[in-house]
PDB file of C-alpha atoms and ligand atoms in Angstrom:
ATOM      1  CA  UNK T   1      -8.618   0.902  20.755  1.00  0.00           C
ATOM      2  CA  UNK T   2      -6.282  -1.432  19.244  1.00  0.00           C
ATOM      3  CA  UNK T   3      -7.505  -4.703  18.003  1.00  0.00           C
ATOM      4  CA  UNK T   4      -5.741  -7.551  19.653  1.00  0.00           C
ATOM      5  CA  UNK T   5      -3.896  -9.902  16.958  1.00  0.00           C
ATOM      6  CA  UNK T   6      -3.027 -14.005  17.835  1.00  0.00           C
ATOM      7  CA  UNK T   7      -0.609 -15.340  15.286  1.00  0.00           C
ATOM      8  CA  UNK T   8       0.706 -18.979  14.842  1.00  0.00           C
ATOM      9  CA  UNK T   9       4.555 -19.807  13.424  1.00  0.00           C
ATOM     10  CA  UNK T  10       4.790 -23.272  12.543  1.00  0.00           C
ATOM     11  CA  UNK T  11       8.415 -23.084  12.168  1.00  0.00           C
ATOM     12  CA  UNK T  12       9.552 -25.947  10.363  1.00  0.00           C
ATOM     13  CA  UNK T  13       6.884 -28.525  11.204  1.00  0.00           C
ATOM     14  CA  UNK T  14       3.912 -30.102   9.634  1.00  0.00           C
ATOM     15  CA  UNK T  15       3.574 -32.559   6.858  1.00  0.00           C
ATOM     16  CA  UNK T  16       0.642 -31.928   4.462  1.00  0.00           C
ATOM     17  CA  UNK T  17      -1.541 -34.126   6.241  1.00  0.00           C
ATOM     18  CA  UNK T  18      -0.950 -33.250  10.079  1.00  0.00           C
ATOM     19  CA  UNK T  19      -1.610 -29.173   8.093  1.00  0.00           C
ATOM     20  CA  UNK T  20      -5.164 -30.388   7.166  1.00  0.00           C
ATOM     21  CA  UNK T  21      -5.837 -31.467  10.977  1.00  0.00           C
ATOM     22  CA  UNK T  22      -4.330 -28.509  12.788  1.00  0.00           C
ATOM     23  CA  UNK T  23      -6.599 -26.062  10.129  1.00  0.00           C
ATOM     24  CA  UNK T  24      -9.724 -27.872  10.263  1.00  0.00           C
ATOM     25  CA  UNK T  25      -9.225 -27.709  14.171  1.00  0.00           C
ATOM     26  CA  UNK T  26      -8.310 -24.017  13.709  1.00  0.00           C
ATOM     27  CA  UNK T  27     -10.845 -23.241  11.265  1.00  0.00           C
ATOM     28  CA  UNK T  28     -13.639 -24.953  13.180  1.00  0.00           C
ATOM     29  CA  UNK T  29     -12.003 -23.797  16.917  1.00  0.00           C
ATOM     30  CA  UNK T  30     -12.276 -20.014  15.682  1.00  0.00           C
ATOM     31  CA  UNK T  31     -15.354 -20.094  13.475  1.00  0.00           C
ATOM     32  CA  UNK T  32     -17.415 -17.027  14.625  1.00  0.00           C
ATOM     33  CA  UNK T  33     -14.927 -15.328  16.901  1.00  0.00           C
ATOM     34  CA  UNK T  34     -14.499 -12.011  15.428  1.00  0.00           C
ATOM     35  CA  UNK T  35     -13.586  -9.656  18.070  1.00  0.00           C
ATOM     36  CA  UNK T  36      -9.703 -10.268  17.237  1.00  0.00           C
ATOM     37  CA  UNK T  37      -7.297 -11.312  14.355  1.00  0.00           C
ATOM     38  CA  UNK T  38      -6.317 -14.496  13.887  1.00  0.00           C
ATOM     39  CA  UNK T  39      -3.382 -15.495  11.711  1.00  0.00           C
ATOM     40  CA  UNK T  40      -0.841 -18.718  10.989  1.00  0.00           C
ATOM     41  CA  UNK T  41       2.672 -18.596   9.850  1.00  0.00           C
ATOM     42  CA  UNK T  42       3.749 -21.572   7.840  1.00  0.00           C
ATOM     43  CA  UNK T  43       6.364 -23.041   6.104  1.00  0.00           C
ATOM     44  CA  UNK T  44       7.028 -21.653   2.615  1.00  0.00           C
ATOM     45  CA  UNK T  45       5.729 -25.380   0.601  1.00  0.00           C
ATOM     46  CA  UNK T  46       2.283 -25.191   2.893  1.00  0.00           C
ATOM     47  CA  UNK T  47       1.253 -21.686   2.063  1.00  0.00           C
ATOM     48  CA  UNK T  48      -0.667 -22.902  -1.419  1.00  0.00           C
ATOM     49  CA  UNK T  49      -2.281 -25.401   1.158  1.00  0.00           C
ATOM     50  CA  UNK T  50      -3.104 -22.886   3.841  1.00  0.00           C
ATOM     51  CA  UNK T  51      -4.820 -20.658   1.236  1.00  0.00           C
ATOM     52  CA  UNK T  52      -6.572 -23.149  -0.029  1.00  0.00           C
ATOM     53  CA  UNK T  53      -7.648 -24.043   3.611  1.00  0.00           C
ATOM     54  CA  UNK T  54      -7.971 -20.577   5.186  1.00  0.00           C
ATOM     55  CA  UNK T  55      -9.664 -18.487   2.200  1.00  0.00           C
ATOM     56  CA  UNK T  56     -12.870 -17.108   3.319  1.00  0.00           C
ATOM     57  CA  UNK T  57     -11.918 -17.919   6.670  1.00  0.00           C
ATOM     58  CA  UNK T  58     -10.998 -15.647   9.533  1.00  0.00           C
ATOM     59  CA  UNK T  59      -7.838 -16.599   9.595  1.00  0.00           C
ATOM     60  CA  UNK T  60      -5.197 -15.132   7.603  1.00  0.00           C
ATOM     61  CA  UNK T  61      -1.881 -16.665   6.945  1.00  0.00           C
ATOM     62  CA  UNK T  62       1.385 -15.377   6.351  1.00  0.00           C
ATOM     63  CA  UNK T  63       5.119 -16.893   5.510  1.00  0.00           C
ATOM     64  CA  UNK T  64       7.931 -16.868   8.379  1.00  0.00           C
ATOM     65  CA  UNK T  65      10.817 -14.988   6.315  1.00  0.00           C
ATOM     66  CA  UNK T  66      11.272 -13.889   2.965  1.00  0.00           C
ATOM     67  CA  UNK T  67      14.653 -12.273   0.752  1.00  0.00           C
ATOM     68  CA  UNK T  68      15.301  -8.135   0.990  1.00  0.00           C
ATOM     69  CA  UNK T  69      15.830  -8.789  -3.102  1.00  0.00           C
ATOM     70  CA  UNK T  70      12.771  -8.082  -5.536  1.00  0.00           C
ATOM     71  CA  UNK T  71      13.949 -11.022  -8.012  1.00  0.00           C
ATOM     72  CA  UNK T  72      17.634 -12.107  -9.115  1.00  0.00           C
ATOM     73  CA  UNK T  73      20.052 -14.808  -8.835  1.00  0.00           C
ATOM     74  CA  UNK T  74      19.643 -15.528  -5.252  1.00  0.00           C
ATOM     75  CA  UNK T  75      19.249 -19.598  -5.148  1.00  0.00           C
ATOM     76  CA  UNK T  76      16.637 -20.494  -2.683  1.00  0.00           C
ATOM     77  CA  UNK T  77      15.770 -17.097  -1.794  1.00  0.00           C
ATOM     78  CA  UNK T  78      11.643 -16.391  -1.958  1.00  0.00           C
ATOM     79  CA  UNK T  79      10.485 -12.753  -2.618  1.00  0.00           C
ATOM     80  CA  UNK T  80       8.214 -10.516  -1.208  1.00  0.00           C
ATOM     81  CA  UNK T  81       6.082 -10.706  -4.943  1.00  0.00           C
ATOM     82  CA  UNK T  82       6.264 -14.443  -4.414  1.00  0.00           C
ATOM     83  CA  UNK T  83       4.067 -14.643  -0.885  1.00  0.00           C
ATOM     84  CA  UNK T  84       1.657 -12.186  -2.239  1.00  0.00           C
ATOM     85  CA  UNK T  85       0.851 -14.380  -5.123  1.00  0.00           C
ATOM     86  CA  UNK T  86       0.010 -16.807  -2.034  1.00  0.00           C
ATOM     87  CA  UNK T  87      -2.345 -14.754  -0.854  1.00  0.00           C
ATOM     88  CA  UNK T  88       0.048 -14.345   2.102  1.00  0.00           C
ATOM     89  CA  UNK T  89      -1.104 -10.883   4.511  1.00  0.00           C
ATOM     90  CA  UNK T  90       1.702 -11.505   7.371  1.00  0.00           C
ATOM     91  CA  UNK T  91       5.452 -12.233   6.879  1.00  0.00           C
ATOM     92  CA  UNK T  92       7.739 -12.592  10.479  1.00  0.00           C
ATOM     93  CA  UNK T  93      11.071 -11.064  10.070  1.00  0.00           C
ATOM     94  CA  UNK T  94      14.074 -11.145  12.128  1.00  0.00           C
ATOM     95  CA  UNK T  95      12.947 -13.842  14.460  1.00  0.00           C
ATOM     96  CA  UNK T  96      15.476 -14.448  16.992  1.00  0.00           C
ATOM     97  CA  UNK T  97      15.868 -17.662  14.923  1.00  0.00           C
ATOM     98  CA  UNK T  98      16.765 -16.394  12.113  1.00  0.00           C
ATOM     99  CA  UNK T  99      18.892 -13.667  13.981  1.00  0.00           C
ATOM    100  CA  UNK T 100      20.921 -16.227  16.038  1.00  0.00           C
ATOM    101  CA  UNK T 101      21.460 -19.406  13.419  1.00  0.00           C
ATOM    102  CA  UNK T 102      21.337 -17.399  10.003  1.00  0.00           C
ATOM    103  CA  UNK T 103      23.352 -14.567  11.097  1.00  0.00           C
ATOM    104  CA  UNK T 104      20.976 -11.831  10.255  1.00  0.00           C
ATOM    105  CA  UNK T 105      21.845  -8.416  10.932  1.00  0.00           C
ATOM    106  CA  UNK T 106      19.602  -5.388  12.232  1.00  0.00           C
ATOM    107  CA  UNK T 107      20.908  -4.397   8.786  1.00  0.00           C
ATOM    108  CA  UNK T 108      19.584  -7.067   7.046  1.00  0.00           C
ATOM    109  CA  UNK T 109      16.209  -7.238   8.882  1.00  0.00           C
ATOM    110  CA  UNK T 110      15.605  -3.843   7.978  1.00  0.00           C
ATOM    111  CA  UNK T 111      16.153  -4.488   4.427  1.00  0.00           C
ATOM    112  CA  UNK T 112      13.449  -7.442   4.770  1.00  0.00           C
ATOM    113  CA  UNK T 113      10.698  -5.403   6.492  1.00  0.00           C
ATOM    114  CA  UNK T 114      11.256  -2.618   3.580  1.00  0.00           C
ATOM    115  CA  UNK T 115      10.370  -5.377   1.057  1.00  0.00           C
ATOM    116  CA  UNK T 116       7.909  -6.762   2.788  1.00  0.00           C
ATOM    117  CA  UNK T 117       5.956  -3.363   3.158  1.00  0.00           C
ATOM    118  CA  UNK T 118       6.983  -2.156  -0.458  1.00  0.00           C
ATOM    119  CA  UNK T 119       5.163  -5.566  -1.451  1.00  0.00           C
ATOM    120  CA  UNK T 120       1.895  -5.307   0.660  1.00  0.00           C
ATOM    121  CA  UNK T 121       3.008  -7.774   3.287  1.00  0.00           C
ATOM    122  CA  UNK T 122       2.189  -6.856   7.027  1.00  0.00           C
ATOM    123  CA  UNK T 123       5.783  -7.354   8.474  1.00  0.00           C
ATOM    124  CA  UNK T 124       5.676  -9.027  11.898  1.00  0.00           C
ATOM    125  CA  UNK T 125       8.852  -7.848  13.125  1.00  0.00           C
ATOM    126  CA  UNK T 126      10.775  -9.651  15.791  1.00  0.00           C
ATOM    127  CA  UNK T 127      12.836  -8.085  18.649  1.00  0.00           C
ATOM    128  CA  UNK T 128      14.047  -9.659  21.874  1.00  0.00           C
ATOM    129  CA  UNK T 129      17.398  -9.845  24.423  1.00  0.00           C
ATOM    130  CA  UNK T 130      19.061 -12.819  25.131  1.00  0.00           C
ATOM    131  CA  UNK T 131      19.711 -13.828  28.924  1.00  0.00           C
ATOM    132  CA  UNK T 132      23.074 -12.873  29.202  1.00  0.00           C
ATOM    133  CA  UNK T 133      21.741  -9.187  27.885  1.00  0.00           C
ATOM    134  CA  UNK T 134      19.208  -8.941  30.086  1.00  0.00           C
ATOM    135  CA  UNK T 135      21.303  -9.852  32.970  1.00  0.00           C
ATOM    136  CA  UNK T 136      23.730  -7.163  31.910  1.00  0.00           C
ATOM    137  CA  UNK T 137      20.820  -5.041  32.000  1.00  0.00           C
ATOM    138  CA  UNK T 138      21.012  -3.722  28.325  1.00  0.00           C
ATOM    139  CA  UNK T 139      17.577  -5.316  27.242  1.00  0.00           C
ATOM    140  CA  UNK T 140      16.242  -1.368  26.731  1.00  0.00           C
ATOM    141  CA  UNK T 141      19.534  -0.943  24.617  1.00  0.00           C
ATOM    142  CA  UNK T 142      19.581  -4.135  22.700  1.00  0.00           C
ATOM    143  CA  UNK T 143      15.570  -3.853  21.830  1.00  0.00           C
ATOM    144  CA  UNK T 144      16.124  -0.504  21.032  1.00  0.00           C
ATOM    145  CA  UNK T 145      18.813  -0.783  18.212  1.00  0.00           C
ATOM    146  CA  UNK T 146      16.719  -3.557  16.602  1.00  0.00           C
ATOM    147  CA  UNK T 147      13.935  -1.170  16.508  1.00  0.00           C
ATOM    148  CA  UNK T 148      15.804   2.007  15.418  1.00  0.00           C
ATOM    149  CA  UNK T 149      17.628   0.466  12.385  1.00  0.00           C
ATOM    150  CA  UNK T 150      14.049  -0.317  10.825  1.00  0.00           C
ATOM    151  CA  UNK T 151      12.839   2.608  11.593  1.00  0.00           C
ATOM    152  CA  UNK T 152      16.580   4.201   9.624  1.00  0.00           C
ATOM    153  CA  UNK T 153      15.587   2.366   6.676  1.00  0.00           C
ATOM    154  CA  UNK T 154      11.776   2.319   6.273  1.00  0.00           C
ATOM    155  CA  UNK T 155      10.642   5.487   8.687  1.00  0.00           C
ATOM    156  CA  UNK T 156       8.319   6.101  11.301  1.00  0.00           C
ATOM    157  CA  UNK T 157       5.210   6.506   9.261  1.00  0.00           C
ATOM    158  CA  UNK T 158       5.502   3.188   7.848  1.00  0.00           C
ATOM    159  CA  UNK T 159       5.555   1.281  11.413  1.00  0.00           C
ATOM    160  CA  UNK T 160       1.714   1.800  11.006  1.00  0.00           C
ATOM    161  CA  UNK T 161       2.212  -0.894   8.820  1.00  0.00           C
ATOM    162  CA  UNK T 162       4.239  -3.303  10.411  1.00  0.00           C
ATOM    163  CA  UNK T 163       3.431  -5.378  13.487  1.00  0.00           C
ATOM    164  CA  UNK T 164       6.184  -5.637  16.398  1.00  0.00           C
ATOM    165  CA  UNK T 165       6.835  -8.961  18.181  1.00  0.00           C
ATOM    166  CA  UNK T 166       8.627  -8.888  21.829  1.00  0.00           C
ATOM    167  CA  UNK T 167      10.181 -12.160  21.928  1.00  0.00           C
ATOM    168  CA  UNK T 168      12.693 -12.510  24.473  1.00  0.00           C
ATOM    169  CA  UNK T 169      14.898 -14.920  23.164  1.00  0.00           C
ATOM    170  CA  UNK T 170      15.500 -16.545  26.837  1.00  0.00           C
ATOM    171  CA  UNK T 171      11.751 -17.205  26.672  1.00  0.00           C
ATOM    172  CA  UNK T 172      10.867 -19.007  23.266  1.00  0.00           C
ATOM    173  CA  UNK T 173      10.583 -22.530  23.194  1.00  0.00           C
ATOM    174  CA  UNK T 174      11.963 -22.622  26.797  1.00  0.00           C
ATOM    175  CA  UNK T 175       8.777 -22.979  28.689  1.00  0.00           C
ATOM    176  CA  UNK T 176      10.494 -19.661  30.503  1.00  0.00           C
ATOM    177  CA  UNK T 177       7.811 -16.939  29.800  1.00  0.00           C
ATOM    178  CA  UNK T 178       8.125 -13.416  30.862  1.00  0.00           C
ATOM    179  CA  UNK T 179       5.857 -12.380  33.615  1.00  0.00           C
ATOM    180  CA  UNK T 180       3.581 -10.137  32.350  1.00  0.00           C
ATOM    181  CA  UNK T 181       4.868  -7.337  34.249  1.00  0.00           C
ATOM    182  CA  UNK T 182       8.214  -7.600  32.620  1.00  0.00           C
ATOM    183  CA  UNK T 183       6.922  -8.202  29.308  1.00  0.00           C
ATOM    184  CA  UNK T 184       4.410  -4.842  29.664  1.00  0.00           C
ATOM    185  CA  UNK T 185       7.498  -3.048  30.939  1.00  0.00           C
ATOM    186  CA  UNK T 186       9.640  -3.949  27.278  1.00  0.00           C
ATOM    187  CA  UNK T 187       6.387  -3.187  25.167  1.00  0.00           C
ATOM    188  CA  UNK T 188       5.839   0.125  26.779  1.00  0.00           C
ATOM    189  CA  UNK T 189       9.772   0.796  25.907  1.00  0.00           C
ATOM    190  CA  UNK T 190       8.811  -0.161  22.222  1.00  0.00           C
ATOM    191  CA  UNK T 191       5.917   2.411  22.289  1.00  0.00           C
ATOM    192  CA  UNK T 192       7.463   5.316  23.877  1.00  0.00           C
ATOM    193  CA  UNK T 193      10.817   5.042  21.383  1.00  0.00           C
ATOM    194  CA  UNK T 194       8.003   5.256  18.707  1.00  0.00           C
ATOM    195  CA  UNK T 195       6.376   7.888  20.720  1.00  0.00           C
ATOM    196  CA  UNK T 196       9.397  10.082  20.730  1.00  0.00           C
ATOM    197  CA  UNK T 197       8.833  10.299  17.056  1.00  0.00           C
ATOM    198  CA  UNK T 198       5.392   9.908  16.281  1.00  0.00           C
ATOM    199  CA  UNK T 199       2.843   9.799  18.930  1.00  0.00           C
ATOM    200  CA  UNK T 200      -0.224   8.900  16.903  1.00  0.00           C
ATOM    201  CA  UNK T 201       2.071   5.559  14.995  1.00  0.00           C
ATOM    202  CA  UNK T 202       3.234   4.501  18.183  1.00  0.00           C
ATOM    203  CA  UNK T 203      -0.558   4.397  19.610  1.00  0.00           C
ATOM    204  CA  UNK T 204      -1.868   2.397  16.698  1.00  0.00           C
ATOM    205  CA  UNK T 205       0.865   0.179  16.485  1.00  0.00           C
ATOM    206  CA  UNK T 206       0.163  -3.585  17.285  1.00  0.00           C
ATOM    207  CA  UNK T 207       2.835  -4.771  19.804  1.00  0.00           C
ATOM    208  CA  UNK T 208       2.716  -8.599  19.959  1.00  0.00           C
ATOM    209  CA  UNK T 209       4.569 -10.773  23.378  1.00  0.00           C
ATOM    210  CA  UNK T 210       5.604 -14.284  22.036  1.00  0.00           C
ATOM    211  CA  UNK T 211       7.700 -16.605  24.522  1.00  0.00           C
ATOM    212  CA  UNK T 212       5.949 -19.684  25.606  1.00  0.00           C
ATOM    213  CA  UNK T 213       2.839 -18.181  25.474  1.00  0.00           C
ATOM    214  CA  UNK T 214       0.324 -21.243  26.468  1.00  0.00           C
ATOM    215  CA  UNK T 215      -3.470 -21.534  27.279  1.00  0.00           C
ATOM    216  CA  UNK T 216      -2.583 -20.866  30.701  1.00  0.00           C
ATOM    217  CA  UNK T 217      -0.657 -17.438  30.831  1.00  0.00           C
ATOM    218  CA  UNK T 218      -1.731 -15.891  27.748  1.00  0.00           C
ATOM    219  CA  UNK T 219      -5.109 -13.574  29.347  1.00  0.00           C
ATOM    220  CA  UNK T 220      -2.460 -12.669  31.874  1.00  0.00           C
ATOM    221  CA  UNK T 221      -0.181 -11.506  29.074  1.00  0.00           C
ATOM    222  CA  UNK T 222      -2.542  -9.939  26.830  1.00  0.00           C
ATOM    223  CA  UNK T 223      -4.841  -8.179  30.050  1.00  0.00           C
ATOM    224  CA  UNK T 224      -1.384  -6.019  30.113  1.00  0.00           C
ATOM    225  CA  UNK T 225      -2.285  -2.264  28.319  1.00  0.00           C
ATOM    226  CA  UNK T 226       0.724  -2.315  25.975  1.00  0.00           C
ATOM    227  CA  UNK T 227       0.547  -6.513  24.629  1.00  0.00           C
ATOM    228  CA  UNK T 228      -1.790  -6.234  21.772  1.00  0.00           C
ATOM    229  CA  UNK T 229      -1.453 -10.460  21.222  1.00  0.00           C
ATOM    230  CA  UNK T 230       1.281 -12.955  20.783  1.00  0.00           C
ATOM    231  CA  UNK T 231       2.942 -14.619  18.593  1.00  0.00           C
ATOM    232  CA  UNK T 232       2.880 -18.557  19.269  1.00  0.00           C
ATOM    233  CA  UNK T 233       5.284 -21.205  18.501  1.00  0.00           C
ATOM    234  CA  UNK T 234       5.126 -24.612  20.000  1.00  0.00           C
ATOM    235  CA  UNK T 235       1.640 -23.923  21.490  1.00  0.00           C
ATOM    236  CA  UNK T 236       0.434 -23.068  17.632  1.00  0.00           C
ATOM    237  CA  UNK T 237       0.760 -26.696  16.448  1.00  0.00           C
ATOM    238  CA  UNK T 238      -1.843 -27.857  18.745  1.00  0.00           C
ATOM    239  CA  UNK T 239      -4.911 -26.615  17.437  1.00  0.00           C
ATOM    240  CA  UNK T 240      -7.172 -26.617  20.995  1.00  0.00           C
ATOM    241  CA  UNK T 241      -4.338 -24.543  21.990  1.00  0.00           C
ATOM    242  CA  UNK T 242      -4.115 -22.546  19.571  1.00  0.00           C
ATOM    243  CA  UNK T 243      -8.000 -22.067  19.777  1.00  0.00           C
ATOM    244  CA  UNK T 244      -7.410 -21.598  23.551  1.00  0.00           C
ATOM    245  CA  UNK T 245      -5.147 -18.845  23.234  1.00  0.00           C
ATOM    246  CA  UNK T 246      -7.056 -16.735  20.304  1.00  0.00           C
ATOM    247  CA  UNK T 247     -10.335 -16.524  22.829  1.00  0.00           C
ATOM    248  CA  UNK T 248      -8.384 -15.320  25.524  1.00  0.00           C
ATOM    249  CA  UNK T 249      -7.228 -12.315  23.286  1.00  0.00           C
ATOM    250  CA  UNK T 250     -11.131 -11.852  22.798  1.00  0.00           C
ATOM    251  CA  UNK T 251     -11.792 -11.144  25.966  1.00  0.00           C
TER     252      UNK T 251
HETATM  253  C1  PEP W   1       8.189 -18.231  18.463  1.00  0.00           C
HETATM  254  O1  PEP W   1       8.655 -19.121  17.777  1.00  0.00           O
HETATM  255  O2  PEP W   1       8.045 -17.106  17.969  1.00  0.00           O
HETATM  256  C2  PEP W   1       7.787 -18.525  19.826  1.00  0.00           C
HETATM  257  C3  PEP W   1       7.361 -17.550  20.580  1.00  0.00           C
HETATM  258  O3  PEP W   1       7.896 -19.833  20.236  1.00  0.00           O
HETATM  259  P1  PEP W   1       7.280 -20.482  21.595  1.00  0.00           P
HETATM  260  O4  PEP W   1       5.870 -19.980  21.702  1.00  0.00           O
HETATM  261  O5  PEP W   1       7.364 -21.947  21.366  1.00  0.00           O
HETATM  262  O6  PEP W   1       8.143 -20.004  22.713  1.00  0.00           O
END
């Protein structure tokens, strides 16, 4: 049985002293709730602050992007080696943010997870439709490419160490979530395209929902036999929210 996984990106919020709050709320909110993993996603100047925080904790932490380059002259870019030094376990890739405002490519995204994986990281790797695809009815399609050119540059075997996030874009930070019947329907996709080329990755592999996930839909969500957790924006900076959501993945 797969272990469920909850997992927190900040985005770009926080301030060093609202971090302290929201941890110490997280910290104490999961303390002795083992039955799934528990992670936060912060912004790159934090993540000295969150290991400081969050070592010996349950909960791991992670960065929300990182450069497809090893080391070089690439101005503000932050390696793969870099977050490990942080302690980091979890790096997001390819979030629909990052996809829609920085102009990053399937290409590039692939090129991310490869690093991230060649470097240790646990690549949580982002794929979602927009609501003009979806209404066209190419969701399977559009999902589907995202998926495949990863799985062109870094193959099937190494998906067993990645993470997938279904994030319909239409759905995060909307307040729009996917039922749970349409979200199950995309995940199972995601499996079965694994499936077609490795049957025992694609029934390990951790398939997270993230979309407006709140206290009130998420054991709907993650009672679904393909959604293995979510990945939570807004509802992440509230830490009784946050707590909220990480017991309903216990159950
Ligand atoms: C996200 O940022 O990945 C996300 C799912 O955001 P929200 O939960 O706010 O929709």
């Amino acid at each position: 049985m797969r272990r469920k996984l909850v997992v927190g990106n900040w985005k770009m919020y926080g301030r060093l002293a609202s971090n302290k709050s929201l941890l110490e709320g997280v910290i104490a909110g999961l303390s002795g709730m083992n039955a799934a993993a528990y992670a936060v996603c912060v912004p790159y100047p934090y993540l000295h602050q969150a290991q400081e925080m969050l070592r010996g904790t349950s909960v791991a932490w992670g960065a929300q992007n990182l450069s497809q380059f090893a080391e070089g002259a690439y101005t503000a870019e932050v390696a793969a080696g870099m977050l490990t030094d942080f302690g980091c376990r979890y790096v997001i890739v390819g979030h629909s943010e990052r996809r829609g405002l920085f102009a990053e490519s399937n290409e590039t995204v692939a090129a991310k997870v490869d690093a991230a994986i060649k470097s240790g990281l646990t690549p949580i790797v982002c794929l979602g439709e927009t609501l003009a695809e979806r209404e066209a009815g190419i969701t399977e399609q559009v999902v589907g490419a995202q998926l495949d050119a990863v799985v062109s540059v870094v193959g099937v075997a190494a998906l067993a160490k990645t993470v997938i996030a279904y994030e319909p874009v239409w759905a995060i930070g909307t307040g729009k979530t996917a039922s749970p019947a349409q979200a199950q329907a995309v995940h199972a996709f995601i499996r079965q395209r694994v499936a077609q080329q490795d049957g025992q990755v694609a029934q390990g592999l951790c398939i997270l929902y993230g979309g407006s996930v709140k206290p009130n839909n998420a054991a709907e969500l993650f009672s679904m036999s393909d959604i293995d957790g979510g990945l939570i924006g807004g509802a992440s900076l509230a830490a009784n929210d946050f707590v909220a959501i990480c017991r309903a993945a216990q159950n």
